[in-house]
Short mmCIF file of C-alpha atoms in Angstrom, two decimals:
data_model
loop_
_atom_site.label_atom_id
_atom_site.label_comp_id
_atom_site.label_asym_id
_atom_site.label_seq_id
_atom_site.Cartn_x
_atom_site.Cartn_y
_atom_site.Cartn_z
CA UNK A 1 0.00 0.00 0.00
CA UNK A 2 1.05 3.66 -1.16
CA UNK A 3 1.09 6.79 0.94
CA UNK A 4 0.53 10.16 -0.29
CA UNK A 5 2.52 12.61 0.92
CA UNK A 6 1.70 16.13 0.55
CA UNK A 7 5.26 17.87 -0.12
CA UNK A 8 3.94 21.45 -0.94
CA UNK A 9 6.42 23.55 -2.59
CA UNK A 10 8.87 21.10 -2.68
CA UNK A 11 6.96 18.73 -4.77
CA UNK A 12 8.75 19.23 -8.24
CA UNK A 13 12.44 18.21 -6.20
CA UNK A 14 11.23 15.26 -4.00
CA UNK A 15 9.78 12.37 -4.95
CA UNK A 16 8.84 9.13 -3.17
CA UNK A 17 8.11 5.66 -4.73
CA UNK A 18 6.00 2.58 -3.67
CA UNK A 19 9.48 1.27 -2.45
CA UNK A 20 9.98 4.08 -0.62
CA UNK A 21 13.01 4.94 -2.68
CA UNK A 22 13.49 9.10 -1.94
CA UNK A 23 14.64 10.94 -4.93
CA UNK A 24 15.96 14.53 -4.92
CA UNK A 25 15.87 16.02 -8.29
CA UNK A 26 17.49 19.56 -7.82
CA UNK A 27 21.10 18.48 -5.87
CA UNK A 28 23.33 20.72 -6.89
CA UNK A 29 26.92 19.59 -7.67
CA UNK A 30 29.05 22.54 -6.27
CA UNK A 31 27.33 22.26 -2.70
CA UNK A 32 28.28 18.87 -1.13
CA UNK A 33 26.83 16.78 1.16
CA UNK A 34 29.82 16.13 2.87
CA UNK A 35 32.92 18.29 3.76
CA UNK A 36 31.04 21.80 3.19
CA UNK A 37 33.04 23.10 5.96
CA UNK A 38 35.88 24.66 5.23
CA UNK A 39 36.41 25.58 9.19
CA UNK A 40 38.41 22.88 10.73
CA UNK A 41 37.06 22.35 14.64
CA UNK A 42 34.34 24.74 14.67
CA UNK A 43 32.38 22.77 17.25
CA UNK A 44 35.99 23.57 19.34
CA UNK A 45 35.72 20.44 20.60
CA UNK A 46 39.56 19.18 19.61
CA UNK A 47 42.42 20.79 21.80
CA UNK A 48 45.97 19.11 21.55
CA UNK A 49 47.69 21.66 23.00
CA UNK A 50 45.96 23.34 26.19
CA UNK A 51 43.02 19.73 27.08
CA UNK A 52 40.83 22.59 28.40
CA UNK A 53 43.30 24.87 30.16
CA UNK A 54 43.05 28.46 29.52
CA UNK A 55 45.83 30.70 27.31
CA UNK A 56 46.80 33.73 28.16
CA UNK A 57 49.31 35.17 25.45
CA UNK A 58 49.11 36.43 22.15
CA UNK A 59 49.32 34.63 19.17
CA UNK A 60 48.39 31.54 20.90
CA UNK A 61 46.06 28.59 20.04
CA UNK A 62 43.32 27.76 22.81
CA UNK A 63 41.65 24.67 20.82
CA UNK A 64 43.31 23.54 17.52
CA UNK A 65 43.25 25.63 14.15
CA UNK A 66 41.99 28.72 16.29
CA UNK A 67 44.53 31.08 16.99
CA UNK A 68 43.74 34.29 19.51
CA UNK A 69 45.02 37.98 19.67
CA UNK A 70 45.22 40.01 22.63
CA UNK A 71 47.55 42.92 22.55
CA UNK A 72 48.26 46.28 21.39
CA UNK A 73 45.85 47.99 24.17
CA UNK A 74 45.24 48.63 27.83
CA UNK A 75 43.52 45.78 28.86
CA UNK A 76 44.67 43.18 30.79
CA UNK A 77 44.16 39.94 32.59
CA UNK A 78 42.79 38.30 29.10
CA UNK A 79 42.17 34.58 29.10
CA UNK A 80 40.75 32.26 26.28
CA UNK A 81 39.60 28.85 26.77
CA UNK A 82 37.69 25.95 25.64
CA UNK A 83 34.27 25.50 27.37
CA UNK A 84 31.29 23.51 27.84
CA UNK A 85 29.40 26.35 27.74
CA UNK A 86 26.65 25.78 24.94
CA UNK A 87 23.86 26.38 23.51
CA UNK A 88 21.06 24.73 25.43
CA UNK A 89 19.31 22.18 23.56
CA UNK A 90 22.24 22.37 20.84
CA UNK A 91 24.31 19.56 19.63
CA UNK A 92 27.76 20.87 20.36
CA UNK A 93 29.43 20.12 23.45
CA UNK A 94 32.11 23.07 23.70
CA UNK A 95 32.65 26.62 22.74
CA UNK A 96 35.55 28.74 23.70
CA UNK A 97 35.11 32.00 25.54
CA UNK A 98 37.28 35.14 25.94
CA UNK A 99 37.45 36.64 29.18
CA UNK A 100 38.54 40.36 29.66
CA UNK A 101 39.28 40.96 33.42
CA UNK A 102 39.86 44.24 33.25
CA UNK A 103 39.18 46.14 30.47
CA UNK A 104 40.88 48.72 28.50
CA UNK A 105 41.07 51.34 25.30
CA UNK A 106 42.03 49.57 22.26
CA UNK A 107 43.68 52.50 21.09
CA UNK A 108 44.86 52.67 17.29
CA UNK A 109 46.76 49.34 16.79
CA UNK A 110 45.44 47.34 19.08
CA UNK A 111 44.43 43.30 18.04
CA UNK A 112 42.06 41.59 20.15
CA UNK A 113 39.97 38.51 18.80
CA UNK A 114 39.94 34.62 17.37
CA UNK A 115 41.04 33.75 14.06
CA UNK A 116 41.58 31.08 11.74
CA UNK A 117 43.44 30.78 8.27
CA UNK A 118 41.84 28.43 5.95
CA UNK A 119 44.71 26.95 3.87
CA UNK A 120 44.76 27.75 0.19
CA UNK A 121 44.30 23.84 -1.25
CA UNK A 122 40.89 24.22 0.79
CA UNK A 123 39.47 27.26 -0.44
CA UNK A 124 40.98 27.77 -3.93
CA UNK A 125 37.58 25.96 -5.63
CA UNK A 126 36.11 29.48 -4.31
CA UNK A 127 38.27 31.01 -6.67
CA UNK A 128 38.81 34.51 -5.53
CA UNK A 129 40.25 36.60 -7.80
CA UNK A 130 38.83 35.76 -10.70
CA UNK A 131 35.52 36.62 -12.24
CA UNK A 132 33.95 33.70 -11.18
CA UNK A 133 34.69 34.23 -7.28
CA UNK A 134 31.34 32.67 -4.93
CA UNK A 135 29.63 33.47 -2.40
CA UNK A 136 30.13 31.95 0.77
CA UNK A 137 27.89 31.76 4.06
CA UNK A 138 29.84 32.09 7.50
CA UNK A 139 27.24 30.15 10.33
CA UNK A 140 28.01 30.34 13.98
CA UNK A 141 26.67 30.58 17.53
CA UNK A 142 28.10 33.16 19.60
CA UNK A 143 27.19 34.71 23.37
CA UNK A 144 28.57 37.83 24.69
CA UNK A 145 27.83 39.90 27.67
CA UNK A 146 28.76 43.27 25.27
CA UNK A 147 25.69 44.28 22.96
CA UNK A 148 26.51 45.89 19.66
CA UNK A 149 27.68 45.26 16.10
CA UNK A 150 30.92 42.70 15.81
CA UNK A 151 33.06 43.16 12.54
CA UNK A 152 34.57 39.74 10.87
CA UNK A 153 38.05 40.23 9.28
CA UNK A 154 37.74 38.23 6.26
CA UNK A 155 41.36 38.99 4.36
CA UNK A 156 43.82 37.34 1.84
CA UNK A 157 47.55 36.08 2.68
CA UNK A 158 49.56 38.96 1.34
CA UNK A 159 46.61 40.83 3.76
CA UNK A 160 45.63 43.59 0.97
CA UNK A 161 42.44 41.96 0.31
CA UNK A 162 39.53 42.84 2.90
CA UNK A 163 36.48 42.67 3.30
CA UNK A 164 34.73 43.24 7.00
CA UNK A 165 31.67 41.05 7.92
CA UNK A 166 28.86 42.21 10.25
CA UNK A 167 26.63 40.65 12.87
CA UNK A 168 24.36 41.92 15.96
CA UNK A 169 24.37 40.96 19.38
CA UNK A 170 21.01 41.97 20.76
CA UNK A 171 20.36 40.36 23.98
CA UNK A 172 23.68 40.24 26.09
CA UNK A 173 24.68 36.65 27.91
CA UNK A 174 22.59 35.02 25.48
CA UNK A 175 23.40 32.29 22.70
CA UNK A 176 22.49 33.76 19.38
CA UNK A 177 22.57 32.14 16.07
CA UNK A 178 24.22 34.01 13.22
CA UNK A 179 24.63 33.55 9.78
CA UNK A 180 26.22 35.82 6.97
CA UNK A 181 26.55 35.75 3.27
CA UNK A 182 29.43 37.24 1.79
CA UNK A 183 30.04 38.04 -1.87
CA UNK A 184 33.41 36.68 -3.36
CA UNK A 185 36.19 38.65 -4.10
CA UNK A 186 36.14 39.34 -8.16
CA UNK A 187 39.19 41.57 -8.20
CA UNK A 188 41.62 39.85 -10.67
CA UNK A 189 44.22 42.30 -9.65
CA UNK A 190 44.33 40.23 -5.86
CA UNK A 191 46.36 37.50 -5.42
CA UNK A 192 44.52 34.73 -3.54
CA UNK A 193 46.98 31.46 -2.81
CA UNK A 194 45.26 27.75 -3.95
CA UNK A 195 48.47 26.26 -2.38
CA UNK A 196 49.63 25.18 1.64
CA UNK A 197 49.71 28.78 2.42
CA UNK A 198 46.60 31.02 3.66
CA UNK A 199 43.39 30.75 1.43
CA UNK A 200 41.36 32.70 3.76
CA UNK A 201 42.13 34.44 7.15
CA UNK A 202 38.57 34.48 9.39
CA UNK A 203 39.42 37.18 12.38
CA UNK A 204 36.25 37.64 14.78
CA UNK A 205 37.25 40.82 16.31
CA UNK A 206 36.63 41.54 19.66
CA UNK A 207 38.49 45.14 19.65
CA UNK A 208 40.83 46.21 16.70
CA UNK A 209 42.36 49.37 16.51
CA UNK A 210 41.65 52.74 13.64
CA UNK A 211 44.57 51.58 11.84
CA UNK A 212 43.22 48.42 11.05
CA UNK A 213 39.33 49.63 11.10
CA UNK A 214 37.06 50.00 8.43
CA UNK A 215 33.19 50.09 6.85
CA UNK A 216 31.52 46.98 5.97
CA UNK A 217 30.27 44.61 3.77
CA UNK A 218 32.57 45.79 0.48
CA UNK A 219 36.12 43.83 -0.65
CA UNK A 220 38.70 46.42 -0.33
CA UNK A 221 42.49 47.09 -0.60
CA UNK A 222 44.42 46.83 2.85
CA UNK A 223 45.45 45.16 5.40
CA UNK A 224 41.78 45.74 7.69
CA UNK A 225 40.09 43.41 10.30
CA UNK A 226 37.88 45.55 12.39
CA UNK A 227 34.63 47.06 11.86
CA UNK A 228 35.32 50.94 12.43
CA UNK A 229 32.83 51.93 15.64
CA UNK A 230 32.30 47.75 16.42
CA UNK A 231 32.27 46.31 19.44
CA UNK A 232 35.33 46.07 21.85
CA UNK A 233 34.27 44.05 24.71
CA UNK A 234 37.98 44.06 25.65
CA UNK A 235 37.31 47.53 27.03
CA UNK A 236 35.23 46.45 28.98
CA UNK A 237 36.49 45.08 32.63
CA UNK A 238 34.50 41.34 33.25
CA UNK A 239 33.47 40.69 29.59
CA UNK A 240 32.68 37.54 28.42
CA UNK A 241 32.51 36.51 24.84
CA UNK A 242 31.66 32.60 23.72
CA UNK A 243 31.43 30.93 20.18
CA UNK A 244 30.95 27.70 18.64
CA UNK A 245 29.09 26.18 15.76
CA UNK A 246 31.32 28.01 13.19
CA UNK A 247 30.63 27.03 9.60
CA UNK A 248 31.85 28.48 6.18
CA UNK A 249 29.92 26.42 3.51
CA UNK A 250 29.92 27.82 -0.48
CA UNK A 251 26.57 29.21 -1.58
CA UNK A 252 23.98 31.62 0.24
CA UNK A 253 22.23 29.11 2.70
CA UNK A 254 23.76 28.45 6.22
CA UNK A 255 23.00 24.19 6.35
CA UNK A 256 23.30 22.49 9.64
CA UNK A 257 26.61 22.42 10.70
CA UNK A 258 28.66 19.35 9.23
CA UNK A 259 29.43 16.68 12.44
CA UNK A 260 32.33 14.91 10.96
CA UNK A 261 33.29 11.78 12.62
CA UNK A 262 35.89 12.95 15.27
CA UNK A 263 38.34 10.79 13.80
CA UNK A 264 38.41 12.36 10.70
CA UNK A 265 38.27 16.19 12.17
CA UNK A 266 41.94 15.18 14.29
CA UNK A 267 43.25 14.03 11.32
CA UNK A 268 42.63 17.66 9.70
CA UNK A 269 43.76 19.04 12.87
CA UNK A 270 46.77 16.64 13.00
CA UNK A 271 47.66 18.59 9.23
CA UNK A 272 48.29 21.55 11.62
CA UNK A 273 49.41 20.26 14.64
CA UNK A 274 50.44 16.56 16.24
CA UNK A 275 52.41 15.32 18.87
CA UNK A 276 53.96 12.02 19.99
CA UNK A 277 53.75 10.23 23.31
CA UNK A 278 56.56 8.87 24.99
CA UNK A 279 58.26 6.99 22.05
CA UNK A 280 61.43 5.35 21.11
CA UNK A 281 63.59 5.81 17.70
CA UNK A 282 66.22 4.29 16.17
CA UNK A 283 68.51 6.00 14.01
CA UNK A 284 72.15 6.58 12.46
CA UNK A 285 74.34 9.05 14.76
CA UNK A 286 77.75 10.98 13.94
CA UNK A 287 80.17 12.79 16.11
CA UNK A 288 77.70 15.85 15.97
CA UNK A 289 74.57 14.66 15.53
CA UNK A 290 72.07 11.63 15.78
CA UNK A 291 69.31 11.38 13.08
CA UNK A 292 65.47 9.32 13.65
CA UNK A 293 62.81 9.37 11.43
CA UNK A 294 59.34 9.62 12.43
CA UNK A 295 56.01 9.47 10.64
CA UNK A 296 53.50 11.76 11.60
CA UNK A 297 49.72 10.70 11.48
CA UNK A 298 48.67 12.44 8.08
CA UNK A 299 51.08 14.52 5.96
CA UNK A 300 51.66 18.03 7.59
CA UNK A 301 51.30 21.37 6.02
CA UNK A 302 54.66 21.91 5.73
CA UNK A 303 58.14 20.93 7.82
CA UNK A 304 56.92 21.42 10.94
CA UNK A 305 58.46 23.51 14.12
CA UNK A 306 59.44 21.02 16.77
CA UNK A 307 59.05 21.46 20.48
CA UNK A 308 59.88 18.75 23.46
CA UNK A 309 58.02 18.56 26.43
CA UNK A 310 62.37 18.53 28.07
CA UNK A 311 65.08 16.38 26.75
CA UNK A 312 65.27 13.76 24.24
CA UNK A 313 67.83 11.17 25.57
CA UNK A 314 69.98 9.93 23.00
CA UNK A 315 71.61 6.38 23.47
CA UNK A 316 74.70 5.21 21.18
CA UNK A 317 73.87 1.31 20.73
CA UNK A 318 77.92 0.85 19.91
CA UNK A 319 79.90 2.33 23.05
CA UNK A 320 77.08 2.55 25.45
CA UNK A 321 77.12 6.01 26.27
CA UNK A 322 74.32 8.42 26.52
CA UNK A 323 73.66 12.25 26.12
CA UNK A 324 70.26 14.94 25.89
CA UNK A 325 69.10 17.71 24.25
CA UNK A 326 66.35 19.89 23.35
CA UNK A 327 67.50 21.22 20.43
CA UNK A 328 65.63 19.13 17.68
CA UNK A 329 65.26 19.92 14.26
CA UNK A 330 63.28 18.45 11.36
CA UNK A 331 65.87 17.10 9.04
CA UNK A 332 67.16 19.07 5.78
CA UNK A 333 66.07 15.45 3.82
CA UNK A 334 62.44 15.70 5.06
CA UNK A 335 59.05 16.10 3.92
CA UNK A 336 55.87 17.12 5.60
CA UNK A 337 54.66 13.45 4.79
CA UNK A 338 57.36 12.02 7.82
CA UNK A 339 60.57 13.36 8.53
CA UNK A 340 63.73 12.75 10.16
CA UNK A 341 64.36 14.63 13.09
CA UNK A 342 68.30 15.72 14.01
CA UNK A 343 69.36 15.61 17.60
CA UNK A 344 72.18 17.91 18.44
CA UNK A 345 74.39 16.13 21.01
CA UNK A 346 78.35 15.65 20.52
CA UNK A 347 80.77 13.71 21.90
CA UNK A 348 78.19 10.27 22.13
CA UNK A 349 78.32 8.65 18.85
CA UNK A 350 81.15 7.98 16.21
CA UNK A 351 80.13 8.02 12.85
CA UNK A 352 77.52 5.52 11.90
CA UNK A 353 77.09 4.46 15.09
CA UNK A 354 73.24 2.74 15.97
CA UNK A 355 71.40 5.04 18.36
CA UNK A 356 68.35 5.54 19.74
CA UNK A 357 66.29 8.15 21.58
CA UNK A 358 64.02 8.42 24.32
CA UNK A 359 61.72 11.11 25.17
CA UNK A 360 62.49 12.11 28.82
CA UNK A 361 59.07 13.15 29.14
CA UNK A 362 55.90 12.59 27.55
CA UNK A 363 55.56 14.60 24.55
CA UNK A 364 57.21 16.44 21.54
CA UNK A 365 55.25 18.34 19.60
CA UNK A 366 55.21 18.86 15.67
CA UNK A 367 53.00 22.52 14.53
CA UNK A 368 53.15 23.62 10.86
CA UNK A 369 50.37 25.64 11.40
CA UNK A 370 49.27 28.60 9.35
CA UNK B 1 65.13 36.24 20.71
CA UNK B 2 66.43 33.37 18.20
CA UNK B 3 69.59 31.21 18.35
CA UNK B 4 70.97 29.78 15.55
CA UNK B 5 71.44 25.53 15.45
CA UNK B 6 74.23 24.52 13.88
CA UNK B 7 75.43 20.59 12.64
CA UNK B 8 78.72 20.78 11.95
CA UNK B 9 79.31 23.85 10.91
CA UNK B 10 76.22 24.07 9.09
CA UNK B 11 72.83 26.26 9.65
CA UNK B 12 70.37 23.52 10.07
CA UNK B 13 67.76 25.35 12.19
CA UNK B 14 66.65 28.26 14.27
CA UNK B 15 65.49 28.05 17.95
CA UNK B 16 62.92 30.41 19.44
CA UNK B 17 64.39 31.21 22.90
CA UNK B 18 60.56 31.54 24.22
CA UNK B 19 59.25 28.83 24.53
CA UNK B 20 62.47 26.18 22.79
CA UNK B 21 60.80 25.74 19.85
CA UNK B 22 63.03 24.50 17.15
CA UNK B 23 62.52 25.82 13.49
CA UNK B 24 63.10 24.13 10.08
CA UNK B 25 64.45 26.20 7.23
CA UNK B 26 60.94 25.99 5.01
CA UNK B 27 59.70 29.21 3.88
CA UNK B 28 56.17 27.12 3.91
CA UNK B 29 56.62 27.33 8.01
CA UNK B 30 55.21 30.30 9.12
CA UNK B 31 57.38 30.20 12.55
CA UNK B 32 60.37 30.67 10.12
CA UNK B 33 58.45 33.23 8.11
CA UNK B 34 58.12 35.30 11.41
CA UNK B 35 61.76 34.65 11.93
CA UNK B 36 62.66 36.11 8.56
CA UNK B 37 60.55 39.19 9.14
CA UNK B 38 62.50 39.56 12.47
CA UNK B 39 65.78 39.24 10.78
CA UNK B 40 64.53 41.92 8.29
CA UNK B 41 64.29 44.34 11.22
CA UNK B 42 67.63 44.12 11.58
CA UNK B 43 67.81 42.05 14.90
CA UNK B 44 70.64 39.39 14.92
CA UNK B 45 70.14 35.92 16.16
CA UNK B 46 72.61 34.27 18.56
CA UNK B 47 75.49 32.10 17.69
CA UNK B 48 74.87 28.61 17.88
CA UNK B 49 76.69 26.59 20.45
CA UNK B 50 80.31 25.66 19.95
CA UNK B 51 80.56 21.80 19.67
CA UNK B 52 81.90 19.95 23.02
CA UNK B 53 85.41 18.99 21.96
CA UNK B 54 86.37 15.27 22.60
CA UNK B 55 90.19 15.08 23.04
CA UNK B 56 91.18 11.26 22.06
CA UNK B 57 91.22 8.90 24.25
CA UNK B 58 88.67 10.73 26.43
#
């Protein structure tokens, strides 16, 4: 036995058989089903670096891919950090919030806010700086305790491409869903990278200075990321300001947000930014020198910056001696795919000599983030 | 404040006095990038250490 089913409007793009057998006739090929995100982590949910402890300097990631600014002004006592703050009745789990304790003039250079770069191989299908440039929509839920218009920094690498976003808080210390459509940069002049640099740098600004202020909702030349007469809530002392849910999909309609498996979201995180546990290497030393090779979980942007959580102990398998170091450099041979890594230690090893290497403590860290 | 690494005698690496972080020579990694537009402000990293010298027989 058949149903009818009374789809309205949307009658000439679904149909529905006698097996039941859905058929949408108006998919369009340049919006996906899957992978319409171009944010990496927007639910915030993955942190590597901090596991839910706050940051406190500039420049610094508080969950992966999402980098924060907080200088150049009077205000101090900033802290960003992941939370479990969300949206009630929402899907998501954490957001992060920024937390001015006492607040401050942003005066005329100062850079307060979250960012993140989208790299160029994920955004170059938008193709900016052409004729043909699309529209994207930027999605996201955000709570702050400062009413007022916030200005999005939406800019290229070389940063002489910008164009400033808008959105309204209305109701402060309340979880508001926004959504913005932004029209594509169709300046052929502008130089927009499709490679492992920055395709597009996202700054939410939370207090940017005149020099770096401007109007809205137009592409223009220059390096701006601040909406001139936006909100600061960084000037003001106590502030709180939360997002999550952040989604950057092609086209004019914010979807749901995109819950990839969380497998799959580290590994884009992992392009960015990995780290080992406590492992042991073997390797090749010389009288200067002891090289391992390591391969990282998915290929990394580029050669990636290494940090260790202390020494790396390096053993010579031939005389028995030992030495440490910190100083640890991916090796001039290597690839982002898996590298060799070069401990600097003398006086150990003799040419050739087996070695291996311990970390003294538990991690070492690998970031080739943007 | 940087400090140059050096393997024998040769650059292989920068370290970021900071925070230790140790620095390939990519112009893809933007840690090096930042460390280029620091050297381009005229600031001078620090010699690398000098090797420990093993005397024979030591």
């Amino acid at each position: 036995m058949s149903k009818t089913l009374n789809l309205g409007i949307f009658a000439d793009d679904i149909s529905v058989d006698n097996n039941r057998d859905v058929t949408l006739s108006n998919l369009r090929s340049d919006q996906p089903m899957m992978f319409r995100n171009r944010i990496i982590n927007g639910d915030m949910q993955i942190d590597q670096r901090n596991s839910g402890s706050a940051i406190s300097s500039h420049s610094t990631f508080v969950v992966d891919r999402i980098n924060c600014a907080l200088q150049g002004g009077t205000a101090s006592g900033i802290t960003v950090q992941q939370s479990s703050d969300v949206p009630s009745n929402s899907e998501f789990k954490n957001s992060i919030v920024y937390t001015t304790s006492t607040g401050g003039s942003v005066g005329s250079s100062g850079t307060y806010g979250v960012q993140q770069r989208i790299e160029g191989y994920n955004f170059s299908d938008f193709m900016y700086g052409t004729d043909y440039a699309k529209r994207f929509t930027l999605s996201f839920w955000v709570k702050s305790s400062v009413t007022g218009n916030y200005g999005i920094g939406l800019r290229n690498s070389a940063k002489d491409r910008s164009y400033i976003a808008t959105y309204s808080i209305s109701t402060a210390n309340t979880w508001e869903y926004k959504t913005i459509t932004v029209s594509g940069d169709t300046n052929t002049s502008a130089t927009w990278l499709s490679d492992n640099g920055t395709g597009l740098d996202i700054f939410f600004s939370l207090g940017v200075g005149t020099n770096h202020s401007t109007t809205s909702n137009s592409w223009q030349t220059g390096n701006l990321f601040g909406l001139t007469g936006g909100a600061s809530p960084v000037e003001t002392s106590g502030s709180t300001w939360y997002i999550t849910g952040v989604q950057l999909e092609e086209g004019t309609v914010a979807t749901p947000f995109e819950h990839r498996p969380y497998g799959t979201e580290l590994a884009l995180c992992q392009r960015y930014f990995c780290k080992t546990g406590q492992n042991i290497f073997s390797g090749r030393g010389n009288t200067s020198s002891a090289v391992f090779g390591i391969t990282t979980p998915v290929s990394m942007r580029s050669v990636p910056t290494i940090i260790t959580n202390g020494n790396i102990v390096v053993y010579d398998h031939d005389s028995h001696e030992s030495s440490s170091t910190d100083t640890v450099t991916a090796s001039g041979s290597t690839t982002p795919d898996g590298f060799g890594f070069r401990c600097i230690v003398s006086g150990v090893t003799a040419p050739n000599n087996r070695v291996h290497a311990i970390e003294s403590e538990d991690t070492m860290t690998f970031s080739a983030e943007l | 404040m940087y400090k140059e690494i050096k393997d024998d005698d040769t650059l292989i690496g920068i370290k970021r006095l900071s925070d230790r972080a140790n620095i390939p020579l990519d112009p893809a990694n933007t840690d090096y990038q930042e460390y280029l537009a620091w050297l381009a402000e005229g600031n001078e990293p620090e010699p690398a250490d000098e090797p420990e010298q093993q005397l024979i027989g030591e």
